[in-house]
Each structure stands twice: as C-alpha cells, then as structure tokens.
XYZ file of C-alpha atoms in Angstrom:
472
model
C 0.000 0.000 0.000
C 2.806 2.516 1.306
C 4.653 1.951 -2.328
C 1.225 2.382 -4.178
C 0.862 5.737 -2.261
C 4.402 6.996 -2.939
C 4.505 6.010 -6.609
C 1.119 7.784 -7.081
C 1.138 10.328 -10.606
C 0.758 13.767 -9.484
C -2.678 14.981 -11.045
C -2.288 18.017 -13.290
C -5.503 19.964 -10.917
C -2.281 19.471 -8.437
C 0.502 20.613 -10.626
C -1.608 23.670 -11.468
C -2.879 24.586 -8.482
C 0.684 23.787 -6.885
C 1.938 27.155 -9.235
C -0.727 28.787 -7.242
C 1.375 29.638 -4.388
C 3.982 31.837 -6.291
C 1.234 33.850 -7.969
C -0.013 34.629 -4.529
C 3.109 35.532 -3.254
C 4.674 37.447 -6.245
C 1.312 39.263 -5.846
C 1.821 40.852 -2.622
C 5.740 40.456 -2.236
C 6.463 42.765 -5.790
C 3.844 44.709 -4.947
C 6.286 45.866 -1.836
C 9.268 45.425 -3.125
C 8.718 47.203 -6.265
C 6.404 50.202 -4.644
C 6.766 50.487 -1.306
C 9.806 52.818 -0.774
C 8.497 55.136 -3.719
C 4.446 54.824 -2.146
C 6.050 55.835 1.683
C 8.211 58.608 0.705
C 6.267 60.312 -2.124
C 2.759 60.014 -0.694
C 3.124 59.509 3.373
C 5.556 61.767 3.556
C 7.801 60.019 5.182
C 11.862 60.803 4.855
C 14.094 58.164 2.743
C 16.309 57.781 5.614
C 13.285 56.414 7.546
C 12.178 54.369 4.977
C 15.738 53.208 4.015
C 15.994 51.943 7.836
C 12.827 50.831 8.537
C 13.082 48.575 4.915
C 16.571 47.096 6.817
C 15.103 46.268 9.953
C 12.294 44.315 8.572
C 13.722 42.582 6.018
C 16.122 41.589 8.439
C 13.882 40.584 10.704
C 12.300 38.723 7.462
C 16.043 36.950 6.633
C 15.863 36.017 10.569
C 12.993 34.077 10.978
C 13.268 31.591 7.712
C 15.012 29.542 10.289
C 13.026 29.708 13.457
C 10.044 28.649 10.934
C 11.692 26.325 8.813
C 13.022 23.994 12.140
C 9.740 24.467 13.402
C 8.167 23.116 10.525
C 10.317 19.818 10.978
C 8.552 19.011 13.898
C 4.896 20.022 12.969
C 2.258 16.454 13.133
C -0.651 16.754 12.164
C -3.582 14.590 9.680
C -2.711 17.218 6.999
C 1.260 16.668 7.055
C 3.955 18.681 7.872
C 3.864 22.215 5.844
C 0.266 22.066 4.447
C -1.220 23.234 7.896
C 1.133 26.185 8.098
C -0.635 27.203 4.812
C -4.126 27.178 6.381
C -3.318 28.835 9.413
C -1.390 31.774 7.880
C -3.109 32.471 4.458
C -5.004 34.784 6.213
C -3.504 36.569 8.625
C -0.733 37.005 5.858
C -3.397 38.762 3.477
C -4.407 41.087 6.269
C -1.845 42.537 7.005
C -0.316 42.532 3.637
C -3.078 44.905 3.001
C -2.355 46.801 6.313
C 0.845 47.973 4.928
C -1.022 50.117 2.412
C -4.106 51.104 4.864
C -2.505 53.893 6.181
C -4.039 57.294 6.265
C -1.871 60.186 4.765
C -3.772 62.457 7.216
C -2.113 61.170 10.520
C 1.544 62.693 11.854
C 4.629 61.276 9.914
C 5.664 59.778 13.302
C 2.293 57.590 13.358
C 2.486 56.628 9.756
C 6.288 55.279 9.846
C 5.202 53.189 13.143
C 1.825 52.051 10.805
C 3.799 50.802 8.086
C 6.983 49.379 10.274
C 4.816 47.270 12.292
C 2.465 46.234 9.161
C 5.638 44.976 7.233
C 6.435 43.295 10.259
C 3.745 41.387 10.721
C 3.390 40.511 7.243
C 6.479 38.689 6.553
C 6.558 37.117 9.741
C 3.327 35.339 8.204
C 4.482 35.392 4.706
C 7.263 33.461 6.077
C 4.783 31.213 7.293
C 3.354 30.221 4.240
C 6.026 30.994 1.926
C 8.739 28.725 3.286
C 5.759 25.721 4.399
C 4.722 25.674 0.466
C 8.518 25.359 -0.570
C 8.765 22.594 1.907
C 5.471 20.767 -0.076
C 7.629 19.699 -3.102
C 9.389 17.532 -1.192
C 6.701 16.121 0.379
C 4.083 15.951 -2.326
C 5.918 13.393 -4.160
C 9.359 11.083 -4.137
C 9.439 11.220 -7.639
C 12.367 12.943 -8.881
C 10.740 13.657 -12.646
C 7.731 14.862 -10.506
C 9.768 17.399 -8.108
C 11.014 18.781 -11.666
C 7.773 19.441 -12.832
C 6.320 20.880 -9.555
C 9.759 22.973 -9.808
C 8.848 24.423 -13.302
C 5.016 25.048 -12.383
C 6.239 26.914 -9.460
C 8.980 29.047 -11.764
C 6.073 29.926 -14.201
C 3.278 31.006 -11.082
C 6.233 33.079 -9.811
C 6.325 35.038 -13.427
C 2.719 35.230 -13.480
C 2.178 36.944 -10.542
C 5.808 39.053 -11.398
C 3.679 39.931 -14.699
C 0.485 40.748 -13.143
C 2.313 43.357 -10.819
C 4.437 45.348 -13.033
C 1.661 45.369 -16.462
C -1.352 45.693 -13.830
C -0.169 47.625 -10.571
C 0.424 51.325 -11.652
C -1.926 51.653 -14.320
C -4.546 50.207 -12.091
C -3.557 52.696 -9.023
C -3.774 55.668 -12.008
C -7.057 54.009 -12.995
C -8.508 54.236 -9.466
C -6.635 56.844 -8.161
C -6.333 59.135 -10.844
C -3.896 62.062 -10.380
C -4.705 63.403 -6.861
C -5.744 60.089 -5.320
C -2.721 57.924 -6.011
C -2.516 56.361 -2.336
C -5.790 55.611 -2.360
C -5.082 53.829 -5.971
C -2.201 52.136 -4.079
C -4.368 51.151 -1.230
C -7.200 49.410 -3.174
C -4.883 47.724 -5.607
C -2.964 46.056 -2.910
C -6.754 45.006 -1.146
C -7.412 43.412 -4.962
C -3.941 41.504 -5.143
C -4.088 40.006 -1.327
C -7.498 39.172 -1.823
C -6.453 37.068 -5.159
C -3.896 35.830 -3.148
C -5.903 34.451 -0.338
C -8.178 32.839 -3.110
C -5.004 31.268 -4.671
C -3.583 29.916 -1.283
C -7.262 27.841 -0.704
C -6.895 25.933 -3.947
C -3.385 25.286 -3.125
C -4.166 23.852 0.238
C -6.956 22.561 -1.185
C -5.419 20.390 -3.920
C -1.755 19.885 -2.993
C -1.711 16.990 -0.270
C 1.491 15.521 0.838
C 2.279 11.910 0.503
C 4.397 11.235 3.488
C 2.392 9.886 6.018
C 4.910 8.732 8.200
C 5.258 12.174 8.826
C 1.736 12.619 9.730
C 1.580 11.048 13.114
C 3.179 12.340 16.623
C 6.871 11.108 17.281
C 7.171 8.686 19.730
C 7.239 10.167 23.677
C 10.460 10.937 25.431
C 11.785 11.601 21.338
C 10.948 14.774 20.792
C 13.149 16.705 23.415
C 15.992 14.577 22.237
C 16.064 15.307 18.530
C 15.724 18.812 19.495
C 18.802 18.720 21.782
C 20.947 16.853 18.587
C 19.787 19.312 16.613
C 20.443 22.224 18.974
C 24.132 21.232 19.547
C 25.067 19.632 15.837
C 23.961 23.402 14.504
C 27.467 24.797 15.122
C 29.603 22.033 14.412
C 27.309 22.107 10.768
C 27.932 26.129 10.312
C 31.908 25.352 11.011
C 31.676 22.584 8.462
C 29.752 24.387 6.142
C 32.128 27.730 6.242
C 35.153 25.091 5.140
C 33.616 24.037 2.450
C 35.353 27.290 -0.433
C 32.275 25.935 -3.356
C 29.465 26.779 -0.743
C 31.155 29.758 0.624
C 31.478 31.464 -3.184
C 28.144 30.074 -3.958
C 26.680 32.250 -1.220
C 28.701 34.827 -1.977
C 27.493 35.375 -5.693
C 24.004 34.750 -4.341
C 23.961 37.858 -1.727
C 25.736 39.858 -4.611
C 22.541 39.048 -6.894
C 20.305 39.790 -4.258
C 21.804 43.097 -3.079
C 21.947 44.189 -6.745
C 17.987 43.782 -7.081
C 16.815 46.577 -4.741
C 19.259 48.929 -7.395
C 16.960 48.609 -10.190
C 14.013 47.444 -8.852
C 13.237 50.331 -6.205
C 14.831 52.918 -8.059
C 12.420 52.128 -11.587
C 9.589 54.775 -10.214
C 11.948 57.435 -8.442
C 14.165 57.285 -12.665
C 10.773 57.708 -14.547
C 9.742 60.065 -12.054
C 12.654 62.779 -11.501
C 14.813 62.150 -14.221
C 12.696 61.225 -17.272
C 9.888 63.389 -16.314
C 7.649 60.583 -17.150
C 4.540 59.503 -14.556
C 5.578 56.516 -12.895
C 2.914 54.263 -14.179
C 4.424 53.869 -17.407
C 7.225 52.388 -15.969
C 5.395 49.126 -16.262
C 6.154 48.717 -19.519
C 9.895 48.709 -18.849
C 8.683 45.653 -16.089
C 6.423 43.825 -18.693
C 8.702 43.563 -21.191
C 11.617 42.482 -19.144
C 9.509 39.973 -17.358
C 8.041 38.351 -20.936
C 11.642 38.774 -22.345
C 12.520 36.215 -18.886
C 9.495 33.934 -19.487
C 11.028 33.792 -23.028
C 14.695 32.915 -22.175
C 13.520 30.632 -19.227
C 13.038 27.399 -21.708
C 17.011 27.758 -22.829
C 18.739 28.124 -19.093
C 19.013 23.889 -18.978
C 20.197 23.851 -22.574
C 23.087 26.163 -22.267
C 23.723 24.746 -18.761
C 24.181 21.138 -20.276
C 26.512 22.492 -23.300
C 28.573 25.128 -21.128
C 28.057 23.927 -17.205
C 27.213 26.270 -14.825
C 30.530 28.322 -14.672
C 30.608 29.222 -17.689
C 26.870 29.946 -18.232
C 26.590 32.568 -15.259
C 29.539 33.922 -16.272
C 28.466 34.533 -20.092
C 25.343 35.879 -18.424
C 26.886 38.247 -15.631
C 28.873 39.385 -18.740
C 25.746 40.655 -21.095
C 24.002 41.590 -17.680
C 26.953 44.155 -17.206
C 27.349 45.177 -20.623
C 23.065 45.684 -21.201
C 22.965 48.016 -17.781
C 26.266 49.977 -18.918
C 24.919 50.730 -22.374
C 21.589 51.914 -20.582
C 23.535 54.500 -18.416
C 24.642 55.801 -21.875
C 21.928 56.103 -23.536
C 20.767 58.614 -21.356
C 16.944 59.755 -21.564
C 16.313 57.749 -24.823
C 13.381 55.976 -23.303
C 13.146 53.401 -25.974
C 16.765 52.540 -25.705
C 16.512 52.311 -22.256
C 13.724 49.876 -22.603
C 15.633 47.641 -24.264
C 18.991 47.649 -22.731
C 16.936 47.181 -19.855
C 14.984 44.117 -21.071
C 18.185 42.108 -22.382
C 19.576 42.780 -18.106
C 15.875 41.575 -16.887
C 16.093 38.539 -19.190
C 20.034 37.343 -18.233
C 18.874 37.463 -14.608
C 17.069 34.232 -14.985
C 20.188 32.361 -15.334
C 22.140 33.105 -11.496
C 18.336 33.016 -10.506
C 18.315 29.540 -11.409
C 21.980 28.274 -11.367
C 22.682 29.156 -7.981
C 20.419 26.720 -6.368
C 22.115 24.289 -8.507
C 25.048 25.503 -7.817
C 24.491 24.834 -4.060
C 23.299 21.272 -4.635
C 26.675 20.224 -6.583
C 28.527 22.382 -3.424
C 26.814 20.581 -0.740
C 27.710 17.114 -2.420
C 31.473 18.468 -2.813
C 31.444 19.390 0.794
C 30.306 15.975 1.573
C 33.424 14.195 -0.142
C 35.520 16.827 1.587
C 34.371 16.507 4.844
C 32.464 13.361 5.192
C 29.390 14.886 6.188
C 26.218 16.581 3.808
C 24.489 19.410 5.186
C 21.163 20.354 3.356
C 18.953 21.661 5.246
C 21.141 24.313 6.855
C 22.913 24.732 3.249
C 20.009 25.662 1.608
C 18.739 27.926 4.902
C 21.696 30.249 4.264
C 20.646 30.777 0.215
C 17.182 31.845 1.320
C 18.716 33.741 3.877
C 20.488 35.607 0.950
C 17.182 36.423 -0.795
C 16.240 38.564 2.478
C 19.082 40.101 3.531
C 20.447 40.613 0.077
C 17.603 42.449 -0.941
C 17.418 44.638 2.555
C 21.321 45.641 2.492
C 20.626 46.808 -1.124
C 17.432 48.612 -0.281
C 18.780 50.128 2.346
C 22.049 51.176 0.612
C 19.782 52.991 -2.166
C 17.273 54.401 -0.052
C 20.671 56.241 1.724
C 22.124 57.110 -0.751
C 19.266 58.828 -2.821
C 18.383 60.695 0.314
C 22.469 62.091 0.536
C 21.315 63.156 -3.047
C 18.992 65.666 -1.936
C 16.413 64.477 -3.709
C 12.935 66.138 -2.890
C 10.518 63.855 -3.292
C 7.876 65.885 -3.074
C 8.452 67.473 -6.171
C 6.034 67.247 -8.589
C 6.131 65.567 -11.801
C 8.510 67.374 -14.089
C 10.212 69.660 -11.269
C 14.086 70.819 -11.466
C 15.926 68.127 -9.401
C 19.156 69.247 -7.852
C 22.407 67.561 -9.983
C 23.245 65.198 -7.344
C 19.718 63.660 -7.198
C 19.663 63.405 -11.100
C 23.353 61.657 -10.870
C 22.588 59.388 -8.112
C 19.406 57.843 -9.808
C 21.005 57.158 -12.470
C 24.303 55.450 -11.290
C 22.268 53.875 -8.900
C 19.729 52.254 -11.635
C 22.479 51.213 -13.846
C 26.285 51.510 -13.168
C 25.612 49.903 -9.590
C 24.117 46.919 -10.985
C 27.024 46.883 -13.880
C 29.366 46.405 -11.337
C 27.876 43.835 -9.013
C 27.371 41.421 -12.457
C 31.331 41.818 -12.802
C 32.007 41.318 -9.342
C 29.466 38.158 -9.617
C 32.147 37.223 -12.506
C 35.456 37.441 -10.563
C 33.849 34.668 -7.622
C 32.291 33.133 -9.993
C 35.161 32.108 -11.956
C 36.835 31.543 -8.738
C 34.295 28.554 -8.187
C 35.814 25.040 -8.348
C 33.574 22.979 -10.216
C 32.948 22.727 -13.484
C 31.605 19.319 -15.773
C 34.646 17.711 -15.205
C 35.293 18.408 -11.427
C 31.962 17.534 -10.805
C 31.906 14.589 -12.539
C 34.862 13.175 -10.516
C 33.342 14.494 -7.437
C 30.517 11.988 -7.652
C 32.436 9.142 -8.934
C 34.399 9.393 -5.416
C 31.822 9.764 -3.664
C 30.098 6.953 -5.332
C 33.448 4.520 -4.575
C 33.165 5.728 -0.777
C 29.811 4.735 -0.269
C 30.344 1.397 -1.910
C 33.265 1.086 -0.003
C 31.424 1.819 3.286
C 28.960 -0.632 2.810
C-alpha cells in the first residue's frame, strides 16, 4: 500500500494549483518590493532615511525568521502533514496585514504613519514566512518522484512570473485608474486590497489540492523523542555552520548569491523614483519597462538547462553576468532615450534568470562536494543560508539605495517634471544602472573563482560513489 501511495502520478488539478502559491506571493511580495519605498516617501511623507531603515530592519527581521520557521516546521504532526497546515493557518492573517501595509491614512503625523507601516511589514512577513517557506517545503513532500519534483519545480517558476507579470503590467496603471492624479494612495491602497485578496483565493486551492504523501510524517513522534532530537539538533547546529564555512564551493556560492540579491533593490526600487525625476515621465508607465523584461525572462527561461548542459554552470553565469553588465552599462549611456533604455533594460531583466536559477544548482553540486571533503552533507542548513540571501540581500541593497538617494537631496515631493538638484539626477542614475554593472562583474570574478565545473563535478561523484560502496 505505502509503495502504491508513494509512486502515485501527481494529477495536473495538483501541478496547477501547486503554481498557485507563487502567484499569490509574487502578488503581494512585488507589490512591496517594487512600490513600497516610492508609495512611503512620495505620498506619506515620510523621509528616505526612515524608509531606508525601517526597509533594513524588517527585512532583516524577514532573513531572521526563515530559520526559526523552517526547524519548526520539521517538527509540525498533524492529519494534513507537515507544511500544508502552516498554509491554512497563515493564508489569512498574511493577506491582512499585507493589506495593512497600504491602509494607512496620509492624514495622521509622519511619526504615526512610519510606526503604521513598520509594524504592518512586520507582521506581514513574519506570516508570509509562514506560508512561503511551508509551500517550498510541499515539493518535497508531495511526491518522491524525482521527474515529478522537476515538474512541480517548473510550475512553481512559471506562477512566480505570473504573478511578477500581473504586478508590473497591472499595478500602476490600475492605481492611475482608481486613483487618478490626486488620489494615487488611495489607488495604491485598493490595488494592494485586490492583489491580497487574489492571493488568499489562490492559497485555498493550493491547500486545497496539494496533499502531501508522506504519512509517516503525519503522526506524533514517539514520547520521550521529541526533546531529544531537538537537543541533537540544537548542539550539531554549530559544528554544521563550522563545516559548512570550510567548504570554499558553498562559501562562493553564497557569496554570488547575496551579490545578486543586493543588486535587485538597485533597479528594482529605483524604476519609479528614474521615470519620475529624471525622465519626467509619470511613474505608471514604468510598467512597460517591467512587462517587457519579465516576458523577455518567461522567453529565455526554456534555454537556461540547454546552455547549462553544453557550457556547465561556470561558464553559463559567467556569459550571463557578462551581457548583464554590458546591457545596464549601455543603458547609463543612452541617457533619456526611453526606448533605448527599454531595451537595454529588457536584455539585463532577461540574463537574470540564469544566477536566478543556477545558484540553487550551484548549491546542490557544493553541498555534495562538501560531503566528499568533509564526510558529512548538510542540506537543510545549506540551503537555509541561500534563502537567507534572498532577504538580507535584498534589505542591504534597499537600504544602501534608499541612503544614498536621500544624501542626493532628492525632494521627493516634487512634482512631476520639477528641477531636481544635480546630485539627485546623478545618483538615480548610477544607482539604476552603473551599480548593478558592477555587481554582475564582481558576480564574474567569484564566480570564476568557483571550483567545479563538468569535469570536477563529474569526478566528485564518482568518489563519492566509490566511498559509499566502499562503506557498505
């Protein structure tokens, strides 16, 4: 029966619905990430300092918890599984307050508001956490099927682009649409009420449909175990990190990952403050910038296996890093040629997908070389410190820009089309492309630094292989 159960075919209502999650997330997460900064300092009121420290201090908080959540998963047992309960019990309370972030009234003191939207954020990704990191956890558990994971994988790749798309064609036209000129917050408010509550819908057919398999899993531990495996796990946690910091692949991989992650915020928060104050363009039609990067990604997503079986990884992120670099350099030139821009812009956005992609590889193949090395395999923890990179990555680089354009002196409450002082006009731009120019060529130099390649690897197992036959 047990082998019946774990050979079961995924159905394709649970493949689809499985991509469900990432729409719901992209929904609300871009929706921040993206807006946020521009929506607190252009329409609350509040300074970029504040912002720039308050965005730091959450999404630290954010990078934080992954782990307190993720070991506490581990020893969730219930009928439903392991991570599918976390779903039901924070789908909702991560929609609230994901709306709460946007609720507040520009009428209150600036003090009031920062404290609004500080605890709002972080509330919501304590429970984005909560659901995020659970439906991660499900593709392990809905299936033992390796060929299945890799599907589940690729549905969850293309809800992720989905709800990426929906924010950056949708988002500002629709806050324009229902905001108009002099009601843009409210626009903002309402349009983040539409995309949580889209979200909530999305995270009921996930839990609905995706069921995990594991049923072992499903029942308490025995008693007098559970205090026991928490004490091995307590006291191996060190000994792990110490193992894991020895171990050069892992240590570049993460390297080149926080580098990725700290060059997002560069681009992606600065897109409405450059259309803004140094085209002289309303914000809103940034989007098209977004939407034709995003469909330009969806487009080059098919090829990233291809060129990773002809080149390997190494060689494939660096090619990419490389045309990354030279896109956002040849942007900076083109100065306010907004079609140029567009698509210097779009050929960056689409060469992204590949370190997106390859790095989590790129940690697998590490973890396995650390495991020759040092006789021991660490995953979970290994893979804990790459999400860790997508938080704190992302908050060092927010915070970084959010300092730097307020050093610019740039007044944000200007309006549309208002003399900027030099330094603001300079900063935005170096900050929207040479920045990220850089950080693709310093993703180059570790990367090339990394020690395997086809061949490496390839020996690496075959060791590894002969020591386990060995051992047994």
């Amino acid at each position: 029966m047990e082998g019946g159960i774990m050979n079961k075919k995924l159905s394709k209502k649970a493949i689809i619905c499985y991509s469900f999650g990432d729409i719901g997330c992209c929904l609300m997460n871009y929706m921040i990430s993206y807006y946020l900064s521009f929506y607190c300092s252009v329409f609350l009121g509040i300074s970029l300092a504040a912002v720039g420290t308050m965005l730091l201090l959450v999404q630290v908080w954010d990078a934080a918890n992954d782990i307190v959540v993720g070991n506490l998963i581990d020893y969730t047992r219930t009928k439903e599984g392991m991570a599918r309960p976390w779903i039901k019990w924070f789908m909702i309370p991560c929609c609230l307050s994901g709306m709460l972030i946007y609720a507040c009234p520009i009428s209150l003191p600036t003090a009031v508001k920062t404290a609004w939207v500080f605890i709002a954020y972080f509330l919501f990704v304590l429970f984005y956490t909560c659901v995020n990191l659970p439906y991660g956890s499900l593709l392990s558990l809905m299936t033992k099927d390796s060929v299945e994971r890799s599907t589940l994988s690729t549905s969850r790749y293309i809800g992720a682009y989905l709800g990426l798309l929906c924010v950056s064609v949708g988002a500002l036209p629709l806050v324009k649409l229902i905001g108009g000129d002099d009601g843009r917050a409210e626009g903002y408010r309402m349009v983040m009420i539409l995309y949580c509550l889209a979200a909530l819908i999305l995270f009921f057919f996930l839990h609905k449909n995706c069921k995990e398999i594991d049923c072992g899993n499903n029942f308490p531990a025995p008693k007098g175990t559970e205090q026991k495996r928490e004490k091995m796990s307590l006291s191996a946690f060190g000994e792990n990190l110490k193992t894991l910091f020895k171990n050069k692949a892992w240590v570049l991989v993460l390297i080149i990952s926080v580098i990725y992650w700290v060059r997002y915020p560069f681009y992606g928060s600065t897109m409405t403050y450059y259309y803004r104050f140094y085209l002289g363009i309303d914000e809103t039609a940034s989007s098209v910038m977004y939407t034709v990067g995003t469909v330009a990604g969806i487009i080059v997503l098919p090829f990233v296996s291809k060129l990773i079986g002809k080149f390997d990884y190494k060689k494939t992120l660096i090619g990419s890093c490389v045309v990354s670099a030279v896109a956002m350099l040849l942007g900076f030139l083109c100065q306010k040629n907004v079609n140029l821009a567009i698509v210097f812009f779009t050929v960056d956005y689409a060469s992204e997908v590949f370190p997106c992609a390859i790095t989590l590889s790129m940690i697998a193949d590490s973890l396995e070389y650390g495991e020759l090395k040092f006789g021991k395999k660490i995953t979970g923890l290994g893979y804990a410190a790459n999400s860790f990179c997508t938080k704190a990555g992302p908050a060092l680089g927010g915070f970084m820009v959010t300092m730097a354009l307020s050093a610019s002196k740039l007044d944000t409450s200007a309006e549309l089309g208002a003399a900027q002082p030099a330094s603001a006009i300079w900063a935005i731009r170096i900050i929207f492309w040479l920045v990220p120019a850089v950080l693709s060529l310093v993703m180059c130099i570790f990367t090339q630094k990394y020690p395997l390649d086809k061949k490496t690897y390839a020996k690496v197992m075959e060791e590894l292989q002969e020591k386990q036959e060995a051992e047994h």
